[in-house]
């Protein structure tokens, strides 16, 4: 197929960043639906096979009559700032050199504000003073999630990072100039002569990129109590 079409298959996650917003949205929705159908072929109550409707928007158990609908797990993704710097972190699974905003799943019974406060405290040991909602984005990896993006300001004078190495590989404060330079890099994957990789940021399609760009344009967010 690759020879006939003069193309090549690439990992779906990488393909999303090469498409325009409309095509990427369609592709991520299709992938999420296909994965959901594959994981919900049997009823959790009766154990019998479920059947999908023509549109693929739900599955029904003929035995128990339960209707199953696709769901997304809420995830908070937060760009933390101390007013003049922003905090970025990386996991060991990230591409070399890439740093991003903090992210984590919302727990049962939590509000958005509580989830942001907990995740920031758990991952870097900081206390959120104020936060502001920014935007949201569907993200199909590893399973369908609703990314809820926020800006957060930490309490004055409390900026010492305590990295939770069970969740993160590294975290650090970055200046406005450092972040601006990283946004301008054309080839973030390029390995330098000394074997290291330059500091770079998530691609434009990722909501983390939007958060970081917003912070660059306006380093401090409005005073909203957490």
PDB file of C-alpha atoms in Angstrom:
ATOM      1  CA  UNK A   1       0.000   0.000   0.000  1.00  0.00           C
ATOM      2  CA  UNK A   2       2.841   2.389   0.857  1.00  0.00           C
ATOM      3  CA  UNK A   3       4.475   1.724  -2.525  1.00  0.00           C
ATOM      4  CA  UNK A   4       1.259   2.081  -4.493  1.00  0.00           C
ATOM      5  CA  UNK A   5       0.263   5.343  -2.797  1.00  0.00           C
ATOM      6  CA  UNK A   6       3.862   6.625  -2.557  1.00  0.00           C
ATOM      7  CA  UNK A   7       3.528   7.292   1.141  1.00  0.00           C
ATOM      8  CA  UNK A   8       4.347   5.740   4.477  1.00  0.00           C
ATOM      9  CA  UNK A   9       2.563   4.846   7.700  1.00  0.00           C
ATOM     10  CA  UNK A  10       3.512   6.853  10.793  1.00  0.00           C
ATOM     11  CA  UNK A  11       2.439   6.710  14.424  1.00  0.00           C
ATOM     12  CA  UNK A  12      -1.017   8.228  14.846  1.00  0.00           C
ATOM     13  CA  UNK A  13       0.130  10.582  17.620  1.00  0.00           C
ATOM     14  CA  UNK A  14       2.751  12.093  15.292  1.00  0.00           C
ATOM     15  CA  UNK A  15       0.317  12.248  12.373  1.00  0.00           C
ATOM     16  CA  UNK A  16      -2.059  14.474  14.350  1.00  0.00           C
ATOM     17  CA  UNK A  17       0.551  17.226  14.510  1.00  0.00           C
ATOM     18  CA  UNK A  18       1.005  17.233  10.733  1.00  0.00           C
ATOM     19  CA  UNK A  19      -2.670  17.804   9.945  1.00  0.00           C
ATOM     20  CA  UNK A  20      -4.827  20.898  10.034  1.00  0.00           C
ATOM     21  CA  UNK A  21      -7.193  21.378  12.982  1.00  0.00           C
ATOM     22  CA  UNK A  22     -10.278  20.055  11.156  1.00  0.00           C
ATOM     23  CA  UNK A  23      -8.651  16.847   9.899  1.00  0.00           C
ATOM     24  CA  UNK A  24      -6.871  16.235  13.204  1.00  0.00           C
ATOM     25  CA  UNK A  25     -10.169  16.547  15.082  1.00  0.00           C
ATOM     26  CA  UNK A  26     -11.872  14.030  12.767  1.00  0.00           C
ATOM     27  CA  UNK A  27      -8.982  11.599  13.065  1.00  0.00           C
ATOM     28  CA  UNK A  28      -8.821  11.792  16.870  1.00  0.00           C
ATOM     29  CA  UNK A  29     -12.598  11.321  17.161  1.00  0.00           C
ATOM     30  CA  UNK A  30     -12.525   8.298  14.864  1.00  0.00           C
ATOM     31  CA  UNK A  31      -9.627   6.726  16.743  1.00  0.00           C
ATOM     32  CA  UNK A  32     -11.314   7.287  20.099  1.00  0.00           C
ATOM     33  CA  UNK A  33     -14.608   5.787  18.918  1.00  0.00           C
ATOM     34  CA  UNK A  34     -12.942   2.726  17.395  1.00  0.00           C
ATOM     35  CA  UNK A  35     -11.005   2.098  20.610  1.00  0.00           C
ATOM     36  CA  UNK A  36     -14.151   2.569  22.733  1.00  0.00           C
ATOM     37  CA  UNK A  37     -16.135   0.072  20.640  1.00  0.00           C
ATOM     38  CA  UNK A  38     -13.289  -2.439  20.864  1.00  0.00           C
ATOM     39  CA  UNK A  39     -13.244  -2.160  24.680  1.00  0.00           C
ATOM     40  CA  UNK A  40     -17.034  -2.312  25.222  1.00  0.00           C
ATOM     41  CA  UNK A  41     -18.130  -5.373  23.285  1.00  0.00           C
ATOM     42  CA  UNK A  42     -19.695  -7.025  26.333  1.00  0.00           C
ATOM     43  CA  UNK A  43     -22.209  -5.838  28.924  1.00  0.00           C
ATOM     44  CA  UNK A  44     -20.750  -5.255  32.401  1.00  0.00           C
ATOM     45  CA  UNK A  45     -23.955  -6.563  34.035  1.00  0.00           C
ATOM     46  CA  UNK A  46     -25.048  -9.551  31.926  1.00  0.00           C
ATOM     47  CA  UNK A  47     -21.746 -10.462  30.278  1.00  0.00           C
ATOM     48  CA  UNK A  48     -23.563 -10.744  26.957  1.00  0.00           C
ATOM     49  CA  UNK A  49     -22.301  -9.183  23.708  1.00  0.00           C
ATOM     50  CA  UNK A  50     -23.429  -5.599  23.078  1.00  0.00           C
ATOM     51  CA  UNK A  51     -24.520  -4.263  19.699  1.00  0.00           C
ATOM     52  CA  UNK A  52     -23.679  -0.873  18.246  1.00  0.00           C
ATOM     53  CA  UNK A  53     -26.155   1.333  16.450  1.00  0.00           C
ATOM     54  CA  UNK A  54     -25.715   2.335  12.804  1.00  0.00           C
ATOM     55  CA  UNK A  55     -24.121   5.675  13.679  1.00  0.00           C
ATOM     56  CA  UNK A  56     -21.678   4.058  16.106  1.00  0.00           C
ATOM     57  CA  UNK A  57     -22.667   6.533  18.842  1.00  0.00           C
ATOM     58  CA  UNK A  58     -23.752   3.905  21.400  1.00  0.00           C
ATOM     59  CA  UNK A  59     -23.870   0.201  22.225  1.00  0.00           C
ATOM     60  CA  UNK A  60     -26.883  -1.690  23.606  1.00  0.00           C
ATOM     61  CA  UNK A  61     -27.103  -4.948  25.534  1.00  0.00           C
ATOM     62  CA  UNK A  62     -30.090  -6.948  24.157  1.00  0.00           C
ATOM     63  CA  UNK A  63     -30.259  -8.898  27.433  1.00  0.00           C
ATOM     64  CA  UNK A  64     -30.123  -6.184  30.128  1.00  0.00           C
ATOM     65  CA  UNK A  65     -31.290  -3.333  27.836  1.00  0.00           C
ATOM     66  CA  UNK A  66     -28.452  -1.151  29.185  1.00  0.00           C
ATOM     67  CA  UNK A  67     -27.306   1.530  26.765  1.00  0.00           C
ATOM     68  CA  UNK A  68     -23.600   2.383  26.774  1.00  0.00           C
ATOM     69  CA  UNK A  69     -22.350   5.742  25.483  1.00  0.00           C
ATOM     70  CA  UNK A  70     -18.738   6.767  24.765  1.00  0.00           C
ATOM     71  CA  UNK A  71     -17.185   8.668  27.650  1.00  0.00           C
ATOM     72  CA  UNK A  72     -14.149  10.866  28.189  1.00  0.00           C
ATOM     73  CA  UNK A  73     -12.048  11.061  31.343  1.00  0.00           C
ATOM     74  CA  UNK A  74     -11.540  14.652  32.596  1.00  0.00           C
ATOM     75  CA  UNK A  75      -7.882  15.713  32.848  1.00  0.00           C
ATOM     76  CA  UNK A  76      -6.608  19.028  34.197  1.00  0.00           C
ATOM     77  CA  UNK A  77      -3.586  20.488  32.433  1.00  0.00           C
ATOM     78  CA  UNK A  78      -2.119  23.449  34.279  1.00  0.00           C
ATOM     79  CA  UNK A  79       0.549  26.008  33.466  1.00  0.00           C
ATOM     80  CA  UNK A  80       1.924  27.225  36.790  1.00  0.00           C
ATOM     81  CA  UNK A  81       3.501  30.686  37.116  1.00  0.00           C
ATOM     82  CA  UNK A  82       5.061  32.729  39.897  1.00  0.00           C
ATOM     83  CA  UNK A  83       4.297  35.975  38.088  1.00  0.00           C
ATOM     84  CA  UNK A  84       7.514  36.256  36.095  1.00  0.00           C
ATOM     85  CA  UNK A  85       8.410  32.617  35.311  1.00  0.00           C
ATOM     86  CA  UNK A  86       6.423  29.552  34.289  1.00  0.00           C
ATOM     87  CA  UNK A  87       6.932  26.010  35.526  1.00  0.00           C
ATOM     88  CA  UNK A  88       7.335  23.235  32.962  1.00  0.00           C
ATOM     89  CA  UNK A  89       7.952  19.534  33.513  1.00  0.00           C
ATOM     90  CA  UNK A  90       8.703  16.364  31.616  1.00  0.00           C
ATOM     91  CA  UNK A  91       7.995  12.662  31.993  1.00  0.00           C
ATOM     92  CA  UNK A  92      10.462   9.983  30.948  1.00  0.00           C
ATOM     93  CA  UNK A  93       8.094   9.014  28.110  1.00  0.00           C
ATOM     94  CA  UNK A  94       8.341  12.480  26.517  1.00  0.00           C
ATOM     95  CA  UNK A  95      10.528  13.008  23.426  1.00  0.00           C
ATOM     96  CA  UNK A  96      14.028  14.137  24.357  1.00  0.00           C
ATOM     97  CA  UNK A  97      14.178  17.775  25.423  1.00  0.00           C
ATOM     98  CA  UNK A  98      10.429  18.384  25.491  1.00  0.00           C
ATOM     99  CA  UNK A  99       8.835  20.071  28.501  1.00  0.00           C
ATOM    100  CA  UNK A 100       5.135  20.723  28.998  1.00  0.00           C
ATOM    101  CA  UNK A 101       2.512  21.870  31.503  1.00  0.00           C
ATOM    102  CA  UNK A 102       1.505  19.705  34.475  1.00  0.00           C
ATOM    103  CA  UNK A 103      -1.382  17.302  33.857  1.00  0.00           C
ATOM    104  CA  UNK A 104      -3.378  14.727  35.754  1.00  0.00           C
ATOM    105  CA  UNK A 105      -6.751  12.994  35.911  1.00  0.00           C
ATOM    106  CA  UNK A 106      -9.566  14.386  38.034  1.00  0.00           C
ATOM    107  CA  UNK A 107     -10.521  12.131  40.935  1.00  0.00           C
ATOM    108  CA  UNK A 108     -14.083  11.086  41.734  1.00  0.00           C
ATOM    109  CA  UNK A 109     -15.871  13.846  43.662  1.00  0.00           C
ATOM    110  CA  UNK A 110     -13.320  16.550  42.866  1.00  0.00           C
ATOM    111  CA  UNK A 111     -14.067  19.965  41.459  1.00  0.00           C
ATOM    112  CA  UNK A 112     -11.839  21.369  38.734  1.00  0.00           C
ATOM    113  CA  UNK A 113     -10.226  23.713  41.258  1.00  0.00           C
ATOM    114  CA  UNK A 114      -9.521  20.893  43.714  1.00  0.00           C
ATOM    115  CA  UNK A 115      -7.988  18.739  40.976  1.00  0.00           C
ATOM    116  CA  UNK A 116      -5.616  21.557  39.930  1.00  0.00           C
ATOM    117  CA  UNK A 117      -4.571  22.213  43.523  1.00  0.00           C
ATOM    118  CA  UNK A 118      -3.959  18.522  44.222  1.00  0.00           C
ATOM    119  CA  UNK A 119      -2.016  17.815  41.032  1.00  0.00           C
ATOM    120  CA  UNK A 120       0.282  20.820  41.475  1.00  0.00           C
ATOM    121  CA  UNK A 121       0.910  19.878  45.124  1.00  0.00           C
ATOM    122  CA  UNK A 122       1.496  16.189  44.314  1.00  0.00           C
ATOM    123  CA  UNK A 123       3.819  16.686  41.351  1.00  0.00           C
ATOM    124  CA  UNK A 124       5.920  19.698  42.329  1.00  0.00           C
ATOM    125  CA  UNK A 125       5.059  20.471  45.968  1.00  0.00           C
ATOM    126  CA  UNK A 126       3.623  23.943  45.325  1.00  0.00           C
ATOM    127  CA  UNK A 127       0.437  25.567  46.633  1.00  0.00           C
ATOM    128  CA  UNK A 128      -1.896  27.262  44.148  1.00  0.00           C
ATOM    129  CA  UNK A 129      -3.050  30.751  45.100  1.00  0.00           C
ATOM    130  CA  UNK A 130      -5.131  31.714  42.044  1.00  0.00           C
ATOM    131  CA  UNK A 131      -6.257  29.990  38.873  1.00  0.00           C
ATOM    132  CA  UNK A 132      -8.031  30.775  35.622  1.00  0.00           C
ATOM    133  CA  UNK A 133      -9.723  28.467  33.116  1.00  0.00           C
ATOM    134  CA  UNK A 134      -8.374  28.766  29.566  1.00  0.00           C
ATOM    135  CA  UNK A 135      -9.843  26.184  27.158  1.00  0.00           C
ATOM    136  CA  UNK A 136     -10.494  22.475  26.602  1.00  0.00           C
ATOM    137  CA  UNK A 137      -9.497  19.857  24.047  1.00  0.00           C
ATOM    138  CA  UNK A 138     -10.368  16.237  23.298  1.00  0.00           C
ATOM    139  CA  UNK A 139      -7.258  14.052  23.398  1.00  0.00           C
ATOM    140  CA  UNK A 140      -7.433  10.391  22.260  1.00  0.00           C
ATOM    141  CA  UNK A 141      -4.208   9.100  23.876  1.00  0.00           C
ATOM    142  CA  UNK A 142      -3.841   6.736  25.635  1.00  0.00           C
ATOM    143  CA  UNK A 143      -7.634   6.669  26.040  1.00  0.00           C
ATOM    144  CA  UNK A 144     -10.192   9.355  25.300  1.00  0.00           C
ATOM    145  CA  UNK A 145      -9.710  12.336  27.639  1.00  0.00           C
ATOM    146  CA  UNK A 146     -11.108  15.843  27.941  1.00  0.00           C
ATOM    147  CA  UNK A 147      -8.136  18.114  28.573  1.00  0.00           C
ATOM    148  CA  UNK A 148      -9.196  21.089  30.728  1.00  0.00           C
ATOM    149  CA  UNK A 149      -6.552  23.797  30.504  1.00  0.00           C
ATOM    150  CA  UNK A 150      -5.904  26.299  33.297  1.00  0.00           C
ATOM    151  CA  UNK A 151      -3.401  28.928  34.341  1.00  0.00           C
ATOM    152  CA  UNK A 152      -2.351  28.930  38.001  1.00  0.00           C
ATOM    153  CA  UNK A 153      -0.386  31.353  40.173  1.00  0.00           C
ATOM    154  CA  UNK A 154       1.470  29.981  43.206  1.00  0.00           C
ATOM    155  CA  UNK A 155       1.511  31.672  46.597  1.00  0.00           C
ATOM    156  CA  UNK A 156       4.087  34.503  46.856  1.00  0.00           C
ATOM    157  CA  UNK A 157       7.456  33.392  48.185  1.00  0.00           C
ATOM    158  CA  UNK A 158       6.615  29.705  47.811  1.00  0.00           C
ATOM    159  CA  UNK A 159       8.415  28.725  44.628  1.00  0.00           C
ATOM    160  CA  UNK A 160      10.783  25.945  45.730  1.00  0.00           C
ATOM    161  CA  UNK A 161      10.041  22.901  43.573  1.00  0.00           C
ATOM    162  CA  UNK A 162       9.886  19.416  45.092  1.00  0.00           C
ATOM    163  CA  UNK A 163       9.712  17.082  42.096  1.00  0.00           C
ATOM    164  CA  UNK A 164       7.740  13.866  42.557  1.00  0.00           C
ATOM    165  CA  UNK A 165      10.102  11.493  40.751  1.00  0.00           C
ATOM    166  CA  UNK A 166       7.462   8.765  40.681  1.00  0.00           C
ATOM    167  CA  UNK A 167       5.483  10.881  38.218  1.00  0.00           C
ATOM    168  CA  UNK A 168       7.994  13.270  36.653  1.00  0.00           C
ATOM    169  CA  UNK A 169      11.529  13.037  35.337  1.00  0.00           C
ATOM    170  CA  UNK A 170      12.207  16.742  35.864  1.00  0.00           C
ATOM    171  CA  UNK A 171      10.562  20.123  36.471  1.00  0.00           C
ATOM    172  CA  UNK A 172      11.943  23.652  36.445  1.00  0.00           C
ATOM    173  CA  UNK A 173      11.108  27.328  36.282  1.00  0.00           C
ATOM    174  CA  UNK A 174      11.676  28.971  32.884  1.00  0.00           C
ATOM    175  CA  UNK A 175      11.996  32.675  32.177  1.00  0.00           C
ATOM    176  CA  UNK A 176       9.887  34.547  29.649  1.00  0.00           C
ATOM    177  CA  UNK A 177      12.865  34.846  27.273  1.00  0.00           C
ATOM    178  CA  UNK A 178      13.629  31.098  27.490  1.00  0.00           C
ATOM    179  CA  UNK A 179      10.057  30.186  26.623  1.00  0.00           C
ATOM    180  CA  UNK A 180       9.898  32.689  23.748  1.00  0.00           C
ATOM    181  CA  UNK A 181      13.093  31.197  22.297  1.00  0.00           C
ATOM    182  CA  UNK A 182      11.690  27.662  22.601  1.00  0.00           C
ATOM    183  CA  UNK A 183       8.491  28.668  20.781  1.00  0.00           C
ATOM    184  CA  UNK A 184      10.588  29.945  17.876  1.00  0.00           C
ATOM    185  CA  UNK A 185      12.595  26.754  17.382  1.00  0.00           C
ATOM    186  CA  UNK A 186      11.972  25.214  13.950  1.00  0.00           C
ATOM    187  CA  UNK A 187      13.583  21.814  14.606  1.00  0.00           C
ATOM    188  CA  UNK A 188      12.999  20.857  18.246  1.00  0.00           C
ATOM    189  CA  UNK A 189      14.058  17.226  17.728  1.00  0.00           C
ATOM    190  CA  UNK A 190      17.571  18.092  16.496  1.00  0.00           C
ATOM    191  CA  UNK A 191      20.298  16.636  18.713  1.00  0.00           C
ATOM    192  CA  UNK A 192      23.116  19.054  19.500  1.00  0.00           C
ATOM    193  CA  UNK A 193      26.810  18.327  18.967  1.00  0.00           C
ATOM    194  CA  UNK A 194      27.351  17.559  22.651  1.00  0.00           C
ATOM    195  CA  UNK A 195      24.660  14.866  22.504  1.00  0.00           C
ATOM    196  CA  UNK A 196      22.006  16.833  24.385  1.00  0.00           C
ATOM    197  CA  UNK A 197      18.647  18.019  23.080  1.00  0.00           C
ATOM    198  CA  UNK A 198      17.527  21.663  23.211  1.00  0.00           C
ATOM    199  CA  UNK A 199      14.594  22.672  25.398  1.00  0.00           C
ATOM    200  CA  UNK A 200      11.447  22.644  23.268  1.00  0.00           C
ATOM    201  CA  UNK A 201       7.679  22.709  23.696  1.00  0.00           C
ATOM    202  CA  UNK A 202       4.643  20.694  22.556  1.00  0.00           C
ATOM    203  CA  UNK A 203       3.517  21.258  18.938  1.00  0.00           C
ATOM    204  CA  UNK A 204       0.959  23.931  18.049  1.00  0.00           C
ATOM    205  CA  UNK A 205      -2.022  21.547  17.950  1.00  0.00           C
ATOM    206  CA  UNK A 206      -1.558  20.542  21.617  1.00  0.00           C
ATOM    207  CA  UNK A 207      -3.510  22.562  24.167  1.00  0.00           C
ATOM    208  CA  UNK A 208      -0.331  22.811  26.269  1.00  0.00           C
ATOM    209  CA  UNK A 209       1.162  24.903  23.446  1.00  0.00           C
ATOM    210  CA  UNK A 210      -1.840  27.234  23.624  1.00  0.00           C
ATOM    211  CA  UNK A 211      -1.423  27.640  27.396  1.00  0.00           C
ATOM    212  CA  UNK A 212       2.259  28.458  27.038  1.00  0.00           C
ATOM    213  CA  UNK A 213       1.645  30.911  24.202  1.00  0.00           C
ATOM    214  CA  UNK A 214      -1.041  32.672  26.274  1.00  0.00           C
ATOM    215  CA  UNK A 215       1.407  33.010  29.156  1.00  0.00           C
ATOM    216  CA  UNK A 216       4.089  34.475  26.868  1.00  0.00           C
ATOM    217  CA  UNK A 217       1.628  37.091  25.632  1.00  0.00           C
ATOM    218  CA  UNK A 218       0.394  37.849  29.161  1.00  0.00           C
ATOM    219  CA  UNK A 219       2.713  36.367  31.856  1.00  0.00           C
ATOM    220  CA  UNK A 220       0.286  36.885  34.763  1.00  0.00           C
ATOM    221  CA  UNK A 221      -3.303  35.681  34.840  1.00  0.00           C
ATOM    222  CA  UNK A 222      -6.214  37.582  36.428  1.00  0.00           C
ATOM    223  CA  UNK A 223      -6.656  37.301  40.177  1.00  0.00           C
ATOM    224  CA  UNK A 224      -9.173  34.494  40.510  1.00  0.00           C
ATOM    225  CA  UNK A 225      -9.230  32.716  43.896  1.00  0.00           C
ATOM    226  CA  UNK A 226      -8.501  28.969  43.809  1.00  0.00           C
TER     227      UNK A 226
END
